[in-house]
XYZ file of C-alpha atoms in Angstrom:
590
model
C 108.873 83.363 57.051
C 106.482 85.942 60.130
C 107.033 89.394 60.624
C 106.209 89.516 63.838
C 109.034 88.755 65.790
C 108.749 85.855 68.883
C 108.758 86.450 72.389
C 112.109 86.840 73.743
C 110.086 83.554 76.023
C 109.746 81.522 73.151
C 113.369 81.918 71.197
C 114.516 80.672 74.946
C 111.874 77.736 74.864
C 113.328 76.923 71.456
C 117.079 77.153 72.312
C 116.606 75.096 74.771
C 114.460 72.109 73.815
C 117.004 71.344 70.819
C 120.146 71.475 73.234
C 118.322 69.412 75.764
C 118.299 67.049 72.762
C 120.770 66.747 71.963
C 122.535 66.497 75.832
C 119.870 63.754 76.045
C 121.411 61.968 72.620
C 124.799 62.994 74.445
C 124.081 61.253 77.106
C 123.091 58.325 75.953
C 125.134 57.584 73.850
C 127.897 57.815 77.260
C 125.931 55.647 78.886
C 126.223 53.020 75.723
C 129.084 53.654 75.189
C 130.613 53.440 79.516
C 128.246 50.479 79.326
C 130.301 48.710 76.909
C 133.315 49.774 78.421
C 131.575 47.862 82.026
C 131.261 44.978 79.697
C 134.835 44.922 77.819
C 136.342 45.620 81.203
C 134.702 42.778 83.263
C 135.834 39.643 80.184
C 139.016 40.898 80.540
C 139.508 40.561 83.763
C 138.148 37.447 83.942
C 140.230 36.173 81.107
C 143.766 37.513 82.813
C 142.612 34.354 85.264
C 143.206 32.168 82.533
C 146.902 30.017 82.636
C 146.619 30.877 78.576
C 146.641 35.155 79.721
C 149.507 33.898 82.350
C 151.460 31.898 79.606
C 151.876 34.456 76.972
C 152.789 37.539 79.280
C 156.467 38.104 77.067
C 155.455 38.079 73.424
C 152.383 40.796 75.218
C 155.057 42.858 76.840
C 157.111 42.698 73.325
C 154.111 43.529 70.968
C 154.141 46.054 73.546
C 156.818 47.505 73.368
C 157.160 47.963 69.126
C 153.317 49.692 69.450
C 154.957 52.263 71.517
C 157.724 52.839 68.944
C 155.347 53.482 65.995
C 152.987 55.601 67.919
C 155.992 58.286 68.748
C 156.828 58.639 65.227
C 153.440 58.733 63.618
C 152.159 62.560 63.607
C 148.897 62.347 63.996
C 146.739 60.281 67.722
C 143.527 59.897 67.174
C 142.666 57.799 69.576
C 139.944 55.591 69.867
C 137.974 58.279 72.551
C 138.477 61.018 70.056
C 136.648 58.940 67.367
C 133.827 58.258 69.446
C 133.572 62.015 70.492
C 134.067 62.598 66.086
C 131.299 60.461 65.398
C 128.606 61.586 68.338
C 129.268 65.415 67.008
C 128.207 64.076 63.765
C 125.213 62.091 64.646
C 123.670 65.062 67.086
C 123.860 67.244 64.918
C 121.484 65.448 62.491
C 118.292 63.266 64.597
C 117.763 66.289 66.783
C 117.217 68.753 63.365
C 114.712 65.963 62.711
C 112.745 66.237 65.386
C 112.786 69.922 65.748
C 111.508 69.957 62.034
C 108.610 68.114 63.008
C 107.838 69.743 65.308
C 107.423 72.567 64.090
C 105.224 71.454 61.183
C 102.977 69.365 63.747
C 102.634 72.415 65.632
C 101.255 74.242 61.934
C 98.563 71.617 61.316
C 97.165 72.313 64.942
C 97.916 75.982 63.989
C 95.823 75.543 60.970
C 92.706 73.398 62.173
C 92.081 76.912 64.643
C 92.903 80.161 62.753
C 93.037 78.848 59.108
C 95.523 78.399 56.398
C 97.667 81.151 57.027
C 99.930 79.887 60.026
C 103.434 81.056 57.949
C 104.556 77.715 55.804
C 108.206 78.970 57.395
C 108.077 78.988 60.750
C 111.022 79.054 62.859
C 110.702 76.943 66.215
C 110.551 79.856 68.358
C 107.862 81.192 66.529
C 105.370 77.900 66.027
C 105.822 78.321 69.617
C 104.376 81.591 70.567
C 101.810 81.190 68.037
C 101.097 78.074 69.979
C 101.129 79.762 72.938
C 98.846 82.951 71.859
C 96.476 80.399 70.374
C 95.878 78.006 73.947
C 95.726 81.261 75.227
C 92.871 83.305 73.479
C 91.215 79.230 73.807
C 91.873 79.094 77.551
C 88.821 76.664 77.918
C 89.184 74.531 75.052
C 89.571 70.520 76.093
C 90.054 69.872 72.039
C 92.776 72.423 72.079
C 95.046 71.224 75.233
C 94.660 67.307 73.863
C 95.720 68.057 70.275
C 98.356 70.348 71.120
C 99.833 67.743 73.416
C 99.348 65.306 70.502
C 101.557 67.403 68.639
C 104.813 68.661 71.038
C 105.003 65.531 73.011
C 104.241 63.308 69.512
C 102.350 61.110 71.393
C 99.130 60.838 72.862
C 98.254 61.740 76.517
C 96.545 59.908 79.374
C 93.785 62.338 81.200
C 96.063 62.411 83.754
C 99.332 63.503 81.572
C 96.122 66.137 80.239
C 94.339 67.667 82.840
C 98.252 68.286 83.426
C 98.826 70.501 80.985
C 95.429 72.535 80.402
C 95.508 73.276 84.470
C 99.239 73.629 83.843
C 98.137 76.297 81.019
C 95.103 77.675 83.303
C 97.166 78.604 86.597
C 100.765 79.438 84.718
C 100.273 80.410 81.687
C 100.473 78.391 78.261
C 104.288 78.953 77.888
C 104.780 77.656 81.376
C 102.919 74.466 80.494
C 104.230 74.074 76.130
C 107.892 74.382 78.353
C 107.218 71.369 80.929
C 105.793 69.330 77.806
C 108.708 70.052 75.915
C 111.405 69.196 78.059
C 109.417 65.795 79.153
C 110.131 65.330 75.541
C 112.936 66.091 75.012
C 114.938 64.248 78.307
C 112.412 60.863 76.581
C 114.100 57.884 74.911
C 114.072 59.548 71.214
C 111.317 57.229 69.001
C 110.682 57.702 65.759
C 106.512 59.084 66.034
C 108.813 62.621 67.324
C 110.120 62.808 63.807
C 106.706 61.791 62.359
C 104.217 64.232 60.865
C 100.007 64.632 61.989
C 97.121 64.278 59.926
C 93.823 65.209 60.874
C 91.360 62.943 60.180
C 88.018 63.934 59.686
C 86.405 60.553 58.754
C 85.083 58.077 61.054
C 87.851 55.653 62.314
C 88.130 52.961 63.238
C 90.630 50.811 65.723
C 91.252 47.545 65.199
C 94.726 47.045 66.305
C 94.626 43.876 67.782
C 92.524 41.902 65.074
C 95.540 43.801 62.439
C 97.827 41.308 64.319
C 96.148 38.089 64.666
C 95.508 34.888 62.474
C 92.746 33.877 64.554
C 89.663 33.817 62.851
C 87.514 33.300 65.709
C 85.246 34.964 68.248
C 85.602 39.319 68.417
C 88.542 38.624 64.865
C 85.118 37.520 62.601
C 82.983 39.912 64.194
C 85.540 42.631 63.279
C 86.999 41.153 59.899
C 82.448 40.447 59.078
C 81.621 44.148 60.291
C 84.484 46.969 59.616
C 84.520 45.792 55.137
C 80.703 46.358 54.828
C 80.706 49.877 57.518
C 83.392 51.204 54.433
C 80.588 50.283 51.948
C 78.689 52.641 54.003
C 81.056 55.751 53.861
C 84.439 56.252 54.739
C 86.098 55.412 57.483
C 90.226 55.317 58.079
C 91.801 52.028 59.615
C 93.870 53.340 62.581
C 96.318 51.402 64.210
C 98.480 51.689 67.806
C 102.063 52.208 67.261
C 104.392 51.243 70.200
C 106.330 54.883 70.422
C 102.303 55.715 71.629
C 100.906 57.249 68.463
C 97.874 56.081 66.190
C 99.302 55.681 62.573
C 98.286 53.975 59.532
C 97.964 50.311 59.089
C 100.775 49.187 56.763
C 99.509 46.965 53.920
C 99.588 43.373 55.828
C 97.730 45.406 58.394
C 95.410 46.487 56.101
C 94.364 43.017 54.911
C 94.379 41.200 58.060
C 91.262 43.103 58.935
C 89.731 44.032 55.051
C 90.723 40.923 52.985
C 91.872 38.392 55.347
C 91.411 34.698 54.547
C 91.204 32.439 57.164
C 95.279 30.255 56.284
C 96.446 32.503 53.180
C 99.923 34.020 53.683
C 100.046 37.833 52.515
C 102.682 38.661 50.359
C 101.857 42.434 50.600
C 104.289 44.918 52.575
C 104.970 45.150 56.450
C 106.178 48.627 56.347
C 104.808 51.472 58.602
C 104.129 55.017 57.808
C 105.208 56.340 61.383
C 102.336 59.587 59.821
C 100.391 60.686 63.187
C 96.974 60.221 63.323
C 94.761 61.810 64.810
C 90.892 61.778 64.966
C 89.847 65.673 64.872
C 85.554 66.321 64.867
C 84.630 62.207 63.948
C 83.508 59.702 65.337
C 86.043 57.266 66.901
C 85.405 53.044 66.368
C 86.299 50.241 68.391
C 85.144 47.372 67.988
C 86.598 45.214 69.592
C 88.282 45.326 73.522
C 91.483 47.540 73.731
C 93.855 45.078 76.820
C 96.931 47.504 75.886
C 96.966 49.721 78.475
C 98.471 52.792 76.376
C 95.786 52.395 74.101
C 93.133 52.075 75.808
C 94.649 55.740 78.682
C 95.001 57.381 75.494
C 91.047 55.617 73.792
C 89.714 56.952 76.923
C 91.594 60.545 77.033
C 90.350 60.637 73.810
C 86.416 60.034 74.753
C 86.528 62.357 77.033
C 88.602 65.118 75.608
C 89.133 65.410 72.424
C 85.634 66.175 71.305
C 85.298 63.084 69.790
C 82.717 60.654 70.034
C 84.529 57.546 70.905
C 82.202 53.697 70.499
C 82.626 50.445 70.782
C 81.104 46.856 70.812
C 81.479 44.814 73.729
C 81.913 41.105 74.210
C 81.815 40.522 77.941
C 82.341 41.291 81.382
C 84.291 37.501 82.097
C 86.820 38.891 83.223
C 85.280 40.157 86.503
C 82.679 37.785 87.080
C 84.671 34.747 86.895
C 87.685 35.607 86.462
C 89.601 32.343 87.916
C 88.837 31.064 84.355
C 92.224 33.080 82.549
C 95.172 32.729 83.380
C 97.770 35.080 85.394
C 98.575 37.352 82.614
C 95.213 37.521 80.919
C 93.322 37.987 83.962
C 95.892 41.270 84.656
C 95.487 41.996 81.483
C 91.867 42.414 81.279
C 90.934 45.326 83.180
C 93.290 47.437 80.973
C 89.774 47.795 78.726
C 87.621 48.955 80.956
C 88.849 52.764 80.727
C 88.060 52.729 77.243
C 84.064 51.465 77.784
C 83.812 54.176 80.539
C 84.415 57.265 78.422
C 82.549 55.877 74.966
C 79.990 58.130 74.607
C 77.444 54.930 72.371
C 77.982 50.831 73.094
C 76.836 47.976 70.812
C 76.748 44.894 73.545
C 76.016 41.269 71.068
C 73.807 39.786 73.944
C 70.512 41.364 75.600
C 72.653 39.621 78.958
C 75.309 41.540 77.892
C 74.239 44.844 77.941
C 72.191 43.758 81.258
C 76.445 43.006 83.105
C 76.999 46.389 81.920
C 74.449 47.970 82.900
C 75.389 46.814 86.054
C 79.083 48.162 85.574
C 78.817 50.791 84.448
C 76.346 51.891 87.910
C 79.264 50.771 89.577
C 81.334 52.836 87.915
C 78.977 56.450 89.350
C 80.813 55.700 92.496
C 84.103 56.752 90.733
C 81.985 60.009 88.998
C 81.523 57.868 85.272
C 78.135 57.456 83.779
C 76.302 58.479 80.860
C 76.735 55.703 78.460
C 73.801 55.019 75.898
C 73.889 51.191 75.419
C 71.694 49.249 72.771
C 72.173 45.179 72.411
C 72.530 44.076 68.894
C 72.589 39.898 69.065
C 75.643 38.301 66.704
C 73.950 36.961 63.282
C 72.978 33.211 63.443
C 73.276 32.569 59.075
C 74.690 29.882 57.248
C 77.478 29.745 54.872
C 76.477 27.052 51.768
C 79.533 24.598 50.760
C 79.377 22.743 47.744
C 79.067 19.128 47.420
C 81.771 18.051 45.902
C 83.945 20.045 49.091
C 81.385 18.628 51.264
C 81.822 14.812 50.101
C 85.412 15.475 50.785
C 85.116 17.035 54.650
C 82.395 14.844 55.173
C 85.756 11.399 54.772
C 87.474 13.334 57.565
C 84.497 13.968 60.204
C 83.746 10.312 59.755
C 85.925 8.755 61.456
C 83.247 5.941 62.728
C 81.331 4.999 59.887
C 77.323 5.069 60.350
C 77.845 6.494 64.361
C 76.671 8.863 64.756
C 78.377 12.126 64.659
C 78.702 14.510 68.588
C 80.453 17.923 67.522
C 81.854 20.363 70.192
C 82.932 23.784 68.498
C 84.583 25.786 70.520
C 88.863 27.182 71.917
C 90.498 24.836 74.355
C 90.107 26.341 77.737
C 88.768 25.065 81.425
C 86.229 27.558 80.518
C 84.585 26.185 76.835
C 84.219 23.339 79.380
C 84.656 20.603 77.134
C 86.190 18.259 79.871
C 82.491 18.010 81.159
C 81.813 16.494 77.538
C 84.166 13.594 77.423
C 82.921 12.621 81.297
C 79.657 12.708 80.227
C 80.360 10.557 76.666
C 82.537 8.715 79.143
C 79.134 7.637 81.078
C 77.274 6.718 77.833
C 79.485 5.244 76.390
C 79.839 2.378 79.189
C 75.911 1.708 78.474
C 76.723 0.685 75.115
C 75.997 3.078 73.653
C 76.678 3.940 69.893
C 78.173 7.730 68.675
C 81.500 9.511 67.796
C 82.859 12.524 69.954
C 84.540 15.535 67.667
C 86.648 18.559 68.426
C 87.393 21.651 66.902
C 88.881 23.828 67.984
C 92.374 25.538 68.930
C 94.742 25.186 71.556
C 93.860 27.911 74.516
C 95.717 27.810 78.080
C 95.301 24.926 79.851
C 94.757 23.096 76.714
C 96.576 20.028 77.739
C 94.185 19.303 80.304
C 91.426 18.478 78.072
C 93.968 16.897 74.887
C 94.658 14.322 77.953
C 91.371 13.279 78.523
C 90.676 12.878 74.821
C 93.953 10.832 74.587
C 92.887 8.932 77.335
C 89.949 8.389 76.058
C 91.298 7.109 73.310
C 93.597 4.872 73.775
C 90.683 3.234 75.961
C 89.323 3.180 72.174
C 86.106 5.175 72.080
C 85.810 7.482 69.030
C 86.436 10.828 70.036
C 88.679 13.585 68.131
C 90.296 16.762 67.770
C 90.207 18.480 64.476
C 92.222 21.743 64.793
C 92.746 23.381 61.716
C 89.306 23.432 60.619
C 88.386 25.967 57.991
C 85.001 27.728 57.234
C 83.953 24.041 54.789
C 85.000 21.313 57.240
C 83.190 22.870 60.334
C 80.063 24.371 58.024
C 79.743 20.681 56.993
C 80.588 19.096 60.252
C 77.238 21.267 61.238
C 75.448 19.540 59.173
C 76.180 16.356 59.608
C 76.460 15.999 63.343
C 73.297 14.669 65.056
C 73.693 17.038 67.425
C 76.423 19.834 69.299
C 77.468 20.506 72.602
C 78.178 23.825 73.973
C 78.456 24.267 77.605
C 80.794 26.824 78.416
C 80.336 27.895 81.886
C 79.683 31.624 80.541
C 79.370 33.793 77.643
C 78.800 36.667 76.455
C 77.037 35.518 73.012
C 77.828 31.731 72.363
C 78.696 31.762 68.305
C 79.405 27.950 67.581
C 75.203 27.929 69.194
C 73.837 30.132 66.743
C 75.218 28.425 63.687
C 74.139 24.463 64.808
C 70.869 25.997 64.810
C 71.254 27.887 61.455
C 71.513 24.505 60.283
C 69.485 23.030 62.035
C 71.053 21.258 64.266
C 69.899 20.809 67.924
C 72.582 21.299 70.386
C 72.730 21.500 74.274
C 73.955 23.848 75.811
C 74.090 26.033 79.278
C 71.173 27.114 80.839
C 72.083 30.548 81.805
C 73.539 33.581 80.558
C 73.843 34.978 76.800
C 73.854 30.703 76.338
C 70.488 30.290 77.752
C 69.120 33.403 74.901
C 70.633 32.307 71.962
C 69.195 29.051 72.786
C 65.508 30.229 73.375
C 64.305 31.076 69.911
C 64.071 27.431 70.085
C 66.559 24.036 68.594
C 68.350 23.714 72.594
C 67.673 21.121 75.314
C 70.366 23.509 78.568
C 70.855 22.033 81.604
C 73.122 23.106 83.847
C 77.221 23.091 82.668
C 78.266 21.715 85.739
C 76.093 19.057 86.741
C 77.208 15.962 84.779
C 74.099 13.829 85.140
C 72.214 16.592 83.295
C 74.338 16.988 80.268
C 74.621 12.957 80.192
C 71.053 12.874 80.551
C 70.417 15.445 78.009
C 73.022 13.599 75.293
C 71.297 10.824 75.629
C 67.521 12.509 74.946
C 69.472 13.103 71.452
C 70.320 10.377 70.849
C 67.568 7.152 71.685
C 64.876 9.521 71.247
C 63.821 10.377 67.934
C 60.516 12.291 68.826
C 62.581 14.671 70.563
C 64.764 15.324 68.715
C 63.141 15.864 65.384
C 60.612 18.711 67.204
C 63.967 20.109 68.450
C 65.127 20.156 64.404
C 62.118 21.696 63.574
C 62.003 24.063 65.851
C 65.421 25.281 64.882
C 64.771 25.207 61.497
C 62.390 27.622 62.058
C 64.255 30.232 64.313
C 64.156 33.621 62.422
C 67.146 34.102 59.866
C 70.121 36.726 60.981
C 73.225 37.756 58.671
C 76.027 40.158 58.643
C 74.685 42.401 56.935
C 71.874 43.547 58.813
C 74.230 42.858 61.778
C 76.407 45.296 61.034
C 74.487 48.343 59.385
C 72.452 47.684 62.829
C 75.389 47.775 64.668
C 76.601 51.614 62.417
C 73.756 53.481 62.866
C 73.789 53.045 66.407
C 77.830 53.100 66.596
C 78.333 55.954 64.643
C 74.575 57.881 63.705
C 73.049 57.323 67.354
C 70.008 56.152 65.749
C 67.948 53.572 67.600
C 67.624 50.387 66.367
C 63.892 50.048 65.451
C 63.897 46.754 67.217
C 65.728 45.347 70.964
């Protein structure tokens, strides 16, 4: 314990905090007991209206007289209310103590971060608060200290508004007043496990891939994350963090880590899901967010981190479809998607998955200058276009699953089933050609997203009319790459994309593609091997399909162009994004 006595305000504040914890706990218990009593009272009132209650009245009166006689002869009368009060006293002496101990430990971590390991290991809460107030007073303009202090005291990450309120209160009214307000807010909040957790400062590069750690889908964004993060970890030490509902970042469970670093589709991990609630705080490092952050609390916390913590925030940006075509999202997603705006608005460096998206984001951030934001540096790193190999014996089995009509050319469509992917136009164009007497089979490989029943219903109608069309919803990587190679051509006429990975994958094996004639899809198609069409024009779509089914010379030219495209791979992509996001190094080629 320190020889220096804490100031009276610190002693009073420490006592007030611990008292408030107990009062808040008692209040919550009282509310729970009151609610239970009200429910029981309502149930009893309803029960008393039953015929059975009226019929058993004499028996209840007799039982009541017997109970009264026993009570008079009993030496003790510890009723239910006394038992609840006793239990409440026992419980209130445990949780607040654990919260106070954890608070002292977190404050000491802050003191050590700024003053070195001179902070006493045996501090009382009043001493810890006194030392923290002195530190804040001597670094009154240090925003990173205010940010770290807020996390340590409140046991959760602040939003920009909360941190501004805390720091301005420190400047105007003094650190003791600011700490008093923060402690009052913290003690009156519903308790969380984070309030009894330790705090750890992380100086390695930090990666937040929370959404991917909770998903089993191996498509789109999760695939980019899982291809990049393990490769990044081979380049330099990094720490994974996961957003917790308590309002703080924590270490991933073994199962969550597996979903990011070692995920295998359709395999069930038996790793532990036990949570370590240690609060992880990036400190003087780079925080990389390789996925959108639609959780509002997480996004606000990352935005504040990028603006105030002294860490560099960097991220991968995929598209702004939620702004350009909000009607292609369900209502819930339409509301949630803008939640990731604060995160990329606070990023210092951003990588986009195509040059088209870079242009969209540049324009979007220009509009944000009206609100006083700007200064982000953006580079496009188009996603890689390389093909996975399939063993011959596996390919043979996969072909049997794909070739439902032997001898008919296979037309392939890969992607989730939702209105934006525009599979309905593909089915309608195919129907036109089938009515002309053309012979081919159509296979959709994908998974249900939203409004998938529209596409499914149309496919079932075509099947009932004898058309060779089907859906494969559970396709592993081997089946997918076999399908790309077996197809005469692929269809990917989405209404809007940030990149269009199935286009690049099909072209990587030399299979021509019909895709949309604008945006990122036209960008991917520009290197050769594709026919571009207006995805909303049925005649153009059907004409392009007819050409690839009947014109062997045009087909061969497109196939040769596809095979001649420059190749890339995930190793190159991961290296380029790491160098830019973490090191700020300009890419050698745009």
